[in-house]
mmCIF file of C-alpha atoms and ligand atoms in Angstrom:
data_model
loop_
_atom_site.group_PDB
_atom_site.id
_atom_site.type_symbol
_atom_site.label_atom_id
_atom_site.label_comp_id
_atom_site.label_asym_id
_atom_site.label_seq_id
_atom_site.Cartn_x
_atom_site.Cartn_y
_atom_site.Cartn_z
ATOM 1 C CA MET A 209 64.111 53.406 120.882
ATOM 2 C CA PHE A 210 66.493 55.643 120.532
ATOM 3 C CA THR A 211 69.421 53.621 118.958
ATOM 4 C CA THR A 212 67.892 53.966 115.191
ATOM 5 C CA PRO A 213 68.106 57.831 115.649
ATOM 6 C CA LEU A 214 71.359 58.250 116.867
ATOM 7 C CA LEU A 215 73.107 55.636 114.443
ATOM 8 C CA LEU A 216 71.630 57.770 111.546
ATOM 9 C CA LEU A 217 72.925 60.635 113.037
ATOM 10 C CA ALA A 218 76.463 58.858 113.521
ATOM 11 C CA ALA A 219 76.181 58.114 109.637
ATOM 12 C CA ALA A 220 75.285 61.106 108.953
ATOM 13 C CA ALA A 221 78.384 63.088 110.482
ATOM 14 C CA PHE A 222 80.429 60.066 109.013
ATOM 15 C CA SER A 223 79.078 61.078 105.440
ATOM 16 C CA LEU A 224 79.369 64.512 105.818
ATOM 17 C CA THR A 225 83.198 64.372 106.954
ATOM 18 C CA THR A 226 84.282 62.167 104.701
ATOM 19 C CA ALA A 227 82.287 63.372 101.637
ATOM 20 C CA ALA A 228 84.315 67.140 102.789
ATOM 21 C CA PRO A 229 87.216 66.375 100.568
ATOM 22 C CA THR A 230 85.219 65.936 97.590
ATOM 23 C CA THR A 231 82.927 69.326 97.697
ATOM 24 C CA GLN A 232 83.884 71.909 94.958
ATOM 25 C CA PRO A 233 84.528 74.949 96.775
ATOM 26 C CA THR A 234 82.214 78.031 96.797
ATOM 27 C CA PRO A 235 82.282 79.875 93.429
ATOM 28 C CA SER A 236 83.541 83.541 94.008
ATOM 29 C CA LYS A 237 82.835 86.164 91.742
ATOM 30 C CA THR A 238 86.566 86.159 90.465
ATOM 31 C CA ASP A 239 85.454 82.721 88.944
ATOM 32 C CA SER A 240 83.848 83.856 85.831
ATOM 33 C CA SER A 241 87.620 85.484 84.373
ATOM 34 C CA PRO A 242 91.081 84.104 84.836
ATOM 35 C CA ARG A 243 92.669 87.485 86.049
ATOM 36 C CA ILE A 244 93.279 88.131 89.500
ATOM 37 C CA THR A 245 90.729 91.117 90.799
ATOM 38 C CA HIS A 246 92.028 93.431 93.998
ATOM 39 C CA THR A 247 88.996 95.222 94.902
ATOM 40 C CA VAL A 248 89.380 98.863 96.276
ATOM 41 C CA VAL A 249 86.476 100.968 98.090
ATOM 42 C CA ALA A 250 86.543 104.383 97.233
ATOM 43 C CA GLY A 251 84.795 106.699 99.935
ATOM 44 C CA ARG A 252 85.352 104.241 103.266
ATOM 45 C CA PRO A 253 86.548 105.023 106.060
ATOM 46 C CA GLY A 254 85.805 109.049 105.258
ATOM 47 C CA LEU A 255 87.960 110.505 102.131
ATOM 48 C CA ARG A 256 89.693 107.405 101.536
ATOM 49 C CA PHE A 257 90.489 104.732 99.309
ATOM 50 C CA ASP A 258 90.600 101.721 101.006
ATOM 51 C CA PRO A 259 93.249 99.602 100.559
ATOM 52 C CA GLU A 260 95.058 103.074 98.916
ATOM 53 C CA ASN A 261 98.558 100.655 99.001
ATOM 54 C CA ILE A 262 97.781 98.054 96.395
ATOM 55 C CA PHE A 263 100.382 95.602 95.024
ATOM 56 C CA ALA A 264 99.012 93.700 91.832
ATOM 57 C CA GLU A 265 100.991 91.673 89.418
ATOM 58 C CA PRO A 266 101.002 92.763 85.954
ATOM 59 C CA GLY A 267 97.782 91.102 83.913
ATOM 60 C CA SER A 268 95.818 91.521 87.347
ATOM 61 C CA ILE A 269 92.729 94.130 87.494
ATOM 62 C CA VAL A 270 91.854 96.790 90.306
ATOM 63 C CA GLU A 271 88.475 97.023 90.404
ATOM 64 C CA PHE A 272 87.031 100.205 92.448
ATOM 65 C CA HIS A 273 83.824 100.393 93.628
ATOM 66 C CA PHE A 274 82.462 103.385 95.046
ATOM 67 C CA LEU A 275 80.726 104.198 98.056
ATOM 68 C CA GLN A 276 78.595 107.192 99.260
ATOM 69 C CA LEU A 277 78.978 110.933 98.054
ATOM 70 C CA ASN A 278 80.559 111.249 94.573
ATOM 71 C CA HIS A 279 83.532 109.961 93.851
ATOM 72 C CA SER A 280 86.225 109.436 91.076
ATOM 73 C CA VAL A 281 89.897 107.750 89.952
ATOM 74 C CA VAL A 282 91.966 108.991 88.125
ATOM 75 C CA GLU A 283 95.462 108.200 87.279
ATOM 76 C CA ALA A 284 98.237 111.084 88.487
ATOM 77 C CA ALA A 285 101.714 111.394 87.943
ATOM 78 C CA PHE A 286 104.161 110.757 91.231
ATOM 79 C CA ALA A 287 105.326 114.192 91.082
ATOM 80 C CA ALA A 288 102.120 116.220 90.402
ATOM 81 C CA PRO A 289 99.023 114.615 92.572
ATOM 82 C CA CYS A 290 95.280 115.535 91.392
ATOM 83 C CA GLN A 291 96.178 116.021 87.858
ATOM 84 C CA PRO A 292 96.077 113.339 85.185
ATOM 85 C CA LYS A 293 99.314 112.475 84.230
ATOM 86 C CA ASP A 294 98.880 112.725 80.744
ATOM 87 C CA ALA A 295 96.394 112.527 77.797
ATOM 88 C CA ALA A 296 96.278 109.323 78.560
ATOM 89 C CA SER A 297 95.541 108.625 82.235
ATOM 90 C CA PHE A 298 92.798 106.395 83.462
ATOM 91 C CA TYR A 299 89.760 108.688 84.301
ATOM 92 C CA SER A 300 86.532 106.883 85.695
ATOM 93 C CA GLY A 301 84.258 109.892 85.938
ATOM 94 C CA PHE A 302 81.806 110.697 88.905
ATOM 95 C CA PHE A 303 79.920 107.974 90.592
ATOM 96 C CA PRO A 304 76.573 109.926 92.894
ATOM 97 C CA VAL A 305 75.781 107.302 95.584
ATOM 98 C CA PRO A 306 73.218 108.377 97.468
ATOM 99 C CA LYS A 307 73.443 108.149 101.471
ATOM 100 C CA ASN A 308 71.108 104.775 102.451
ATOM 101 C CA ALA A 309 67.847 105.966 104.803
ATOM 102 C CA ASP A 310 69.109 103.970 107.545
ATOM 103 C CA GLY A 311 72.533 105.544 107.313
ATOM 104 C CA SER A 312 74.268 102.599 106.317
ATOM 105 C CA ALA A 313 77.010 102.172 103.612
ATOM 106 C CA SER A 314 75.937 102.088 100.133
ATOM 107 C CA GLN A 315 77.998 102.032 97.014
ATOM 108 C CA SER A 316 77.639 102.509 93.068
ATOM 109 C CA LYS A 317 75.861 99.796 90.878
ATOM 110 C CA GLU A 318 78.573 100.286 88.550
ATOM 111 C CA VAL A 319 82.587 99.683 88.778
ATOM 112 C CA PHE A 320 85.409 101.211 87.168
ATOM 113 C CA GLN A 321 88.435 98.749 85.987
ATOM 114 C CA ILE A 322 91.808 98.973 85.122
ATOM 115 C CA GLU A 323 94.711 96.731 83.626
ATOM 116 C CA VAL A 324 97.335 96.325 85.845
ATOM 117 C CA LYS A 325 100.513 96.383 82.297
ATOM 118 C CA ASP A 326 103.299 96.195 84.245
ATOM 119 C CA ASP A 327 105.087 96.671 87.450
ATOM 120 C CA LYS A 328 105.617 100.280 88.021
ATOM 121 C CA PRO A 329 103.733 102.788 90.125
ATOM 122 C CA ILE A 330 100.379 103.867 89.406
ATOM 123 C CA TRP A 331 99.579 107.014 91.478
ATOM 124 C CA PHE A 332 96.003 107.955 91.679
ATOM 125 C CA TYR A 333 93.396 110.329 93.335
ATOM 126 C CA CYS A 334 89.484 111.073 93.995
ATOM 127 C CA ALA A 335 89.071 114.541 91.504
ATOM 128 C CA GLN A 336 85.946 115.430 93.975
ATOM 129 C CA ASP A 337 86.496 119.128 94.606
ATOM 130 C CA LYS A 338 83.429 119.300 96.933
ATOM 131 C CA GLY A 339 85.278 118.890 99.907
ATOM 132 C CA ARG A 340 88.721 119.017 97.848
ATOM 133 C CA HIS A 341 89.118 115.094 98.367
ATOM 134 C CA CYS A 342 91.894 114.870 96.766
ATOM 135 C CA GLN A 343 93.758 117.278 98.738
ATOM 136 C CA SER A 344 92.647 115.594 101.944
ATOM 137 C CA GLY A 345 94.729 112.932 101.536
ATOM 138 C CA MET A 346 92.068 110.584 98.947
ATOM 139 C CA VAL A 347 94.768 108.935 96.605
ATOM 140 C CA GLY A 348 96.254 105.887 96.609
ATOM 141 C CA VAL A 349 98.696 103.784 94.882
ATOM 142 C CA VAL A 350 99.104 100.025 92.751
ATOM 143 C CA ASN A 351 102.915 98.818 92.994
ATOM 144 C CA GLN A 352 104.713 101.393 95.125
ATOM 145 C CA LYS A 353 108.672 101.350 95.261
ATOM 146 C CA VAL A 354 109.072 101.670 99.179
ATOM 147 C CA ASP A 355 112.975 102.146 97.774
ATOM 148 C CA SER A 356 112.765 104.526 95.529
ATOM 149 C CA GLY A 357 111.475 107.156 98.117
ATOM 150 C CA LYS A 358 108.345 107.703 95.937
ATOM 151 C CA THR A 359 105.928 106.688 98.698
ATOM 152 C CA LEU A 360 102.221 106.996 99.280
ATOM 153 C CA GLU A 361 102.764 109.277 102.757
ATOM 154 C CA VAL A 362 105.245 111.579 99.957
ATOM 155 C CA PHE A 363 102.273 111.687 97.554
ATOM 156 C CA ARG A 364 99.947 112.105 99.690
ATOM 157 C CA THR A 365 101.855 115.338 101.685
ATOM 158 C CA ALA A 366 102.417 116.978 98.285
ATOM 159 C CA ALA A 367 98.194 116.674 97.332
ATOM 160 C CA LYS A 368 97.639 118.263 100.545
ATOM 161 C CA GLY A 369 99.513 121.787 99.387
ATOM 162 C CA VAL A 370 97.356 121.809 95.810
ATOM 163 C CA GLU A 371 96.042 124.985 95.658
ATOM 164 C CA GLY A 372 93.990 124.501 92.366
ATOM 165 C CA PRO A 373 91.126 122.457 91.699
ATOM 166 C CA ALA A 374 91.553 118.388 90.946
ATOM 167 C CA GLY A 375 91.944 117.714 87.340
ATOM 168 C CA VAL A 376 89.659 115.294 85.556
ATOM 169 C CA GLN A 377 89.810 113.596 81.499
ATOM 170 C CA ALA A 378 87.305 115.098 79.275
ATOM 171 C CA ALA A 379 85.778 111.400 79.077
ATOM 172 C CA VAL A 380 85.898 107.938 81.173
ATOM 173 C CA GLN A 381 88.821 106.588 79.497
ATOM 174 C CA GLY A 382 91.674 104.267 80.514
ATOM 175 C CA GLY A 383 89.668 101.327 81.720
ATOM 176 C CA TRP A 384 86.530 99.630 81.738
ATOM 177 C CA ARG A 385 83.308 101.218 83.698
ATOM 178 C CA GLY A 386 80.593 98.894 83.974
ATOM 179 C CA GLU A 387 78.114 96.570 86.071
ATOM 180 C CA ASN A 388 78.930 96.336 90.015
ATOM 181 C CA PRO A 389 79.070 92.523 90.304
ATOM 182 C CA ASN A 390 77.992 92.879 93.777
ATOM 183 C CA PRO A 391 76.069 95.738 94.676
ATOM 184 C CA LEU A 392 74.918 94.842 98.035
ATOM 185 C CA GLY A 393 78.370 93.469 99.561
ATOM 186 C CA GLY A 394 78.702 95.140 102.395
ATOM 187 C CA PHE A 395 81.903 97.176 102.983
HETATM 188 CU CU1 LIG B 458 85.825 110.945 96.550
#
């Protein structure tokens, strides 16, 4: 009586095992683009970018996701944190995000992407002045050159000494602000 179901089970298990090598890989959100995308989350944990020290090859994309509060990302010069590097520095604008009712982390329905054009360091900060995010250490870097002495910790220490308000650009520029491909993703 029990022989047939057991045989079927064995056959099914054999079938799954032998089929595995030909199974297609699970599509990911980056499959629609030929570029590598590095995700950075602004606002977790606390006033931080996560990760805040990113290594990204030229041609890749850094995609910023924004958690609750009202964060932003702006490109700075290493020597002058909390201010735009120059008139061409990227600026994401602000991303107001309310808290979820249950207290869990929520994220903006929009993201901001920049293209990594070369292997030079890209320094950045959050320009939110309520709570002085940049001066509190909400800074980061793409392609830091550790041997140069220009490290993220030196940049963060300099940011803590900035007395005036953090600077912004007149408008979003230097990247792409668009729909979040995974707004319900848990961070
Ligand atoms: Cu912020």
